[in-house]
mmCIF file of C-alpha atoms in Angstrom:
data_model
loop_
_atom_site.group_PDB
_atom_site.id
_atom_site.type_symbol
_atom_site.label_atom_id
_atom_site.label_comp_id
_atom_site.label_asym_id
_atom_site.label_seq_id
_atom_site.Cartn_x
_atom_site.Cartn_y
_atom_site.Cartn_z
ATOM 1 C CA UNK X 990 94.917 -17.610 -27.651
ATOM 2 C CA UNK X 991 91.540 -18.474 -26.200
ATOM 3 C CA UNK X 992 90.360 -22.400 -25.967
ATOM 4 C CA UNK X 993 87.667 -23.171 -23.833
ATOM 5 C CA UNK X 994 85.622 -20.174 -22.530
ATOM 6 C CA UNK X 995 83.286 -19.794 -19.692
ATOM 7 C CA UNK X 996 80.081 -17.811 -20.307
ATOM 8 C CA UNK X 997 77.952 -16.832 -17.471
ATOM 9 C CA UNK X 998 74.333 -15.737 -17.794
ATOM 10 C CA UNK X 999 71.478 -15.052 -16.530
ATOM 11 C CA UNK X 1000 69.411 -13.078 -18.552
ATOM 12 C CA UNK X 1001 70.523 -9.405 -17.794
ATOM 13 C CA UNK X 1002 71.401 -7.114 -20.597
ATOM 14 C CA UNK X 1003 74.888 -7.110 -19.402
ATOM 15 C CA UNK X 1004 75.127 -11.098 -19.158
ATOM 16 C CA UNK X 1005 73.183 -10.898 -23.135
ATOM 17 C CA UNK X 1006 75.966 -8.892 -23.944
ATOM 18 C CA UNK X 1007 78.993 -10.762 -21.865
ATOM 19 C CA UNK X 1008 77.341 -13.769 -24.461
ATOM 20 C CA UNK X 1009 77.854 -10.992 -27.470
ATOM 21 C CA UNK X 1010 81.272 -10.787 -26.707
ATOM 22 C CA UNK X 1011 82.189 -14.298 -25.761
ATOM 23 C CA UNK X 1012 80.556 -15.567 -29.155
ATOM 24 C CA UNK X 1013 82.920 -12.937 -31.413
ATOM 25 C CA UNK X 1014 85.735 -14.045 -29.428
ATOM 26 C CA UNK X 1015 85.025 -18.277 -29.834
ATOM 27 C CA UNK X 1016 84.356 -17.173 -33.387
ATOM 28 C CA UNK X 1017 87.944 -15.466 -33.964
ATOM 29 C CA UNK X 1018 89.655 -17.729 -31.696
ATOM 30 C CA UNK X 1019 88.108 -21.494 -33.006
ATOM 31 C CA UNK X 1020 87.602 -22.232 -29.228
ATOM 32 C CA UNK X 1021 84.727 -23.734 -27.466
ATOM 33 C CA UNK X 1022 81.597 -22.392 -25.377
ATOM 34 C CA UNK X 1023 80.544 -22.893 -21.508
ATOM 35 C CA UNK X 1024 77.311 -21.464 -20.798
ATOM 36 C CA UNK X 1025 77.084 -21.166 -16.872
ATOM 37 C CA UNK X 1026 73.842 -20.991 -15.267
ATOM 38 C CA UNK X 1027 73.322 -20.611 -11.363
ATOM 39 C CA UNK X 1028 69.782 -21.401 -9.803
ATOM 40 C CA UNK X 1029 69.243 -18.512 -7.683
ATOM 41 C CA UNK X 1030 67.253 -19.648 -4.313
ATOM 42 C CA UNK X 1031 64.983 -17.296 -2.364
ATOM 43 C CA UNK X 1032 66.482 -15.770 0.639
ATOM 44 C CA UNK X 1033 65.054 -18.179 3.500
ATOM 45 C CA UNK X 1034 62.674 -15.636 4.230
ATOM 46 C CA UNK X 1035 60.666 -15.999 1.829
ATOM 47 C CA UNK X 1036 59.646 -19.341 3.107
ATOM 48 C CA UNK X 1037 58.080 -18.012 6.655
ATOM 49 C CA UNK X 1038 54.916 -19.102 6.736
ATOM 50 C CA UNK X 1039 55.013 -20.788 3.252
ATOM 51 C CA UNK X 1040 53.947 -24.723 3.145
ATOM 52 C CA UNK X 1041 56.889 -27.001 1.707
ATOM 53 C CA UNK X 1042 54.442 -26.962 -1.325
ATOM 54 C CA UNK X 1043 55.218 -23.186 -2.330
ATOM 55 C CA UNK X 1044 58.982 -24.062 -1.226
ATOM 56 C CA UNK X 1045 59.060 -26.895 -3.918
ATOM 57 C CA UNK X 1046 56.994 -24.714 -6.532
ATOM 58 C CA UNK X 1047 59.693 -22.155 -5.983
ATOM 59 C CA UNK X 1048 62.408 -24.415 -6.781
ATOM 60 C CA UNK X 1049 60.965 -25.498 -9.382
ATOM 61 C CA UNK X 1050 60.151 -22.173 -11.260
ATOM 62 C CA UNK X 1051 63.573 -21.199 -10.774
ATOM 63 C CA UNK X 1052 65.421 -23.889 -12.081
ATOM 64 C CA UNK X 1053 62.717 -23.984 -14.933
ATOM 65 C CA UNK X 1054 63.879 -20.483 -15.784
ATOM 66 C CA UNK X 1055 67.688 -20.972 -15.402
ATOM 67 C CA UNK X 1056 67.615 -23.955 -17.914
ATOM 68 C CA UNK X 1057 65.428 -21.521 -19.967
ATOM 69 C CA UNK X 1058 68.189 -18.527 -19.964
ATOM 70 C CA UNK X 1059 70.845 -21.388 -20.931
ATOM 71 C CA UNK X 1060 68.452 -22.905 -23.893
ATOM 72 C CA UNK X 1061 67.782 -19.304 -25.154
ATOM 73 C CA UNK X 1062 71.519 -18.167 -24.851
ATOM 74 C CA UNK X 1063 72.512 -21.569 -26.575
ATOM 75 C CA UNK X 1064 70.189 -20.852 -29.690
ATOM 76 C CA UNK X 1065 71.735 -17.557 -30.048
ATOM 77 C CA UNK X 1066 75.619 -19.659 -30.534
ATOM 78 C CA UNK X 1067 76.224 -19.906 -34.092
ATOM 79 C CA UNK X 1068 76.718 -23.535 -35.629
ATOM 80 C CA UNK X 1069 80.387 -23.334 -36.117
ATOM 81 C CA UNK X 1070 81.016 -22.849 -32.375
ATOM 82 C CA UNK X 1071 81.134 -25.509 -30.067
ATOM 83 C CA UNK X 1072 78.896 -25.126 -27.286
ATOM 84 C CA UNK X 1073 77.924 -26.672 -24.010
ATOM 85 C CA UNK X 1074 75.861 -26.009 -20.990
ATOM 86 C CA UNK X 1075 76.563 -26.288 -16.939
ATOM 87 C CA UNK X 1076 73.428 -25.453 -14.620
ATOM 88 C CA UNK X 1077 74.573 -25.283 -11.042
ATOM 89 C CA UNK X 1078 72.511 -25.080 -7.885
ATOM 90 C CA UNK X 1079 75.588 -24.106 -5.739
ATOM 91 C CA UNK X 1080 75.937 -20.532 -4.790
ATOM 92 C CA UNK X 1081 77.076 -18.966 -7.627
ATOM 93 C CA UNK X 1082 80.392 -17.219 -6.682
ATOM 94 C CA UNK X 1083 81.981 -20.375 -5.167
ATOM 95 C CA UNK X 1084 80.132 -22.538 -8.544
ATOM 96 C CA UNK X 1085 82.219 -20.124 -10.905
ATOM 97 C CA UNK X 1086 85.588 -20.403 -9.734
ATOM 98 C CA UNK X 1087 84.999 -24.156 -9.307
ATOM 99 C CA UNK X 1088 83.638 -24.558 -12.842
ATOM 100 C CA UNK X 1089 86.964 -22.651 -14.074
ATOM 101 C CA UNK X 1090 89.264 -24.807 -12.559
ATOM 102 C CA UNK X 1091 87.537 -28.143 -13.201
ATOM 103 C CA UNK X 1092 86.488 -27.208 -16.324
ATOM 104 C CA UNK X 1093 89.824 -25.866 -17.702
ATOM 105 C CA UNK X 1094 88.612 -23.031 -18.805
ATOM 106 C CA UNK X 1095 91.070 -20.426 -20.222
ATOM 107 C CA UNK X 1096 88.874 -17.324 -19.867
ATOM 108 C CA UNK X 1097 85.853 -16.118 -17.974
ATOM 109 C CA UNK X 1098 83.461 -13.443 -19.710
ATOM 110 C CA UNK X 1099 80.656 -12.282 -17.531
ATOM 111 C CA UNK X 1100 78.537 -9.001 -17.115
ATOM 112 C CA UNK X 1101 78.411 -6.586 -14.689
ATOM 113 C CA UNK X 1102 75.278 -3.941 -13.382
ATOM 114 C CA UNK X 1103 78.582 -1.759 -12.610
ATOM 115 C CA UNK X 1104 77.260 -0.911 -8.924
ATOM 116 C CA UNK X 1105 79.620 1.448 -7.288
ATOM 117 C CA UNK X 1106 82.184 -0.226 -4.907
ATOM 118 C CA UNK X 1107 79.912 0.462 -1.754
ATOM 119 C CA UNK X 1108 77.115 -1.200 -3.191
ATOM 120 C CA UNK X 1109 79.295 -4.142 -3.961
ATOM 121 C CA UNK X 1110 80.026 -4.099 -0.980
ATOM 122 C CA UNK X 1111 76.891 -4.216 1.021
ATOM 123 C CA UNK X 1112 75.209 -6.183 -1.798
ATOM 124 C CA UNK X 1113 77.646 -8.551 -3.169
ATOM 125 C CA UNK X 1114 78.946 -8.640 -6.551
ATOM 126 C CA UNK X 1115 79.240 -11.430 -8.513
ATOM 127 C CA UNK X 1116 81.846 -9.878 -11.167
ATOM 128 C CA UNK X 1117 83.782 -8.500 -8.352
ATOM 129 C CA UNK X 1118 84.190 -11.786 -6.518
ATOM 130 C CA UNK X 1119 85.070 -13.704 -9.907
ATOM 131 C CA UNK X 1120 87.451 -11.460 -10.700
ATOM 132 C CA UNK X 1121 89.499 -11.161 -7.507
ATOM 133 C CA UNK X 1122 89.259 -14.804 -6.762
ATOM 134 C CA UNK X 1123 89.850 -16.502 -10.716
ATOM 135 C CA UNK X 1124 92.845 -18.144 -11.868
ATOM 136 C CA UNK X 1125 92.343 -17.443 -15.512
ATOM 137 C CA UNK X 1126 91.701 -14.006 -17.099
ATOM 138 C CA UNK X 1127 88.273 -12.380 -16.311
ATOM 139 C CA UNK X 1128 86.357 -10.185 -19.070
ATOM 140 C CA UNK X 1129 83.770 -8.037 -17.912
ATOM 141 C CA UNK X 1130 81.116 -6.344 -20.515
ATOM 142 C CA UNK X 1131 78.739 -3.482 -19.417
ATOM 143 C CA UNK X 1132 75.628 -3.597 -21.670
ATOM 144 C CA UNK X 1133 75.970 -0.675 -23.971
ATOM 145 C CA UNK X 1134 73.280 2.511 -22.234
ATOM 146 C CA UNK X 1135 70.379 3.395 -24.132
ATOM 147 C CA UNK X 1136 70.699 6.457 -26.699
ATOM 148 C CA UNK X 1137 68.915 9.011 -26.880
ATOM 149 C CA UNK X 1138 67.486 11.852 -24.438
ATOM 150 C CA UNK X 1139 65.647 11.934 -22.042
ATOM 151 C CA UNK X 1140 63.067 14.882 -21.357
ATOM 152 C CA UNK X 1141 65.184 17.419 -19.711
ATOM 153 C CA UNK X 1142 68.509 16.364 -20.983
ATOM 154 C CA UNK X 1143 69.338 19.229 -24.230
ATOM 155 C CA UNK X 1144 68.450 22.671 -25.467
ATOM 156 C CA UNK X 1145 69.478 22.905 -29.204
ATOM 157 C CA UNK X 1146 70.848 26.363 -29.544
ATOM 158 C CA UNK X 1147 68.049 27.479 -32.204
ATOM 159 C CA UNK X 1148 65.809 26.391 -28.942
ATOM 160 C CA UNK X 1149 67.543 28.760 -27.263
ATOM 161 C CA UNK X 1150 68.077 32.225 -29.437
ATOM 162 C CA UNK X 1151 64.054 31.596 -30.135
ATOM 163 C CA UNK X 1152 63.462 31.178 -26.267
ATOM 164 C CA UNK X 1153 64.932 34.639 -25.244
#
């Protein structure tokens, strides 16, 4: 069904398990692997005051840690799957939707934080901008929550008989 999928990560739990999913499905489907990577830029001001220098060393450290997220996410791609890479410095919505079409791809996986619609809103959402603007089907994994309780989540009822 699925030939040539496009991955996108960047190192989140939900993106780690967006790659999860993506890697079953390549591995049912005999297709092929995209692994998208965005270099995300500091806001401008976070260059006030700062020296080209510490604007080049920035650069630098993020793009050093995007192609890290892609080599990582690559070693985690089993053998049988074909796999390749795409590292883009564009913003990252518009770099998505132009990586589908020019890439062919046939499916987009991607996490999602699952901010409420407000806060995609006023923030910007990624998922929420790939999915409404993507000419090819868009899956979006949550990372499964942490189990267990927290410190004031249950009484046990034998807590509770012993308590009154």
């Amino acid at each position: 069904m699925f030939q040539n999928i496009l991955v996108a990560v960047d190192g989140s739990a939900d993106a780690e398990q967006a790659l999860t999913q993506a890697i079953d499905l390549a591995e049912s489907e005999h297709a092929r692997l995209t692994l998208f990577g965005a270099l995300v830029t500091p806001p401008a001001a976070a260059y006030i005051g700062a020296g080209g220098g510490v604007a080049a060393t920035l650069a630098r450290d993020a793009e050093a840690e995007t192609e890290t997220i892609l080599r990582t996410a690559v070693e985690r791609v089993p053998n049988g799957v074909s796999v390749s890479t795409v590292l883009s410095s564009d913003p990252v919505r518009v770099a998505l939707i132009d990586q589908v079409t020019t890439g062919h791809h046939d499916l987009v996986v991607m996490g999602s934080r699952g901010r409420g619609a407000l806060q995609s809103v006023l923030l910007g959402s990624v998922s929420h901008y790939v999915l409404h603007h993507s000419p090819v089907p868009v899956l979006i994994v949550h990372a499964e929550p942490r189990r267990g309780l927290d410190s004031s989540a249950t009484v046990s009822r034998d807590q509770q008989t012993s308590a009154r």
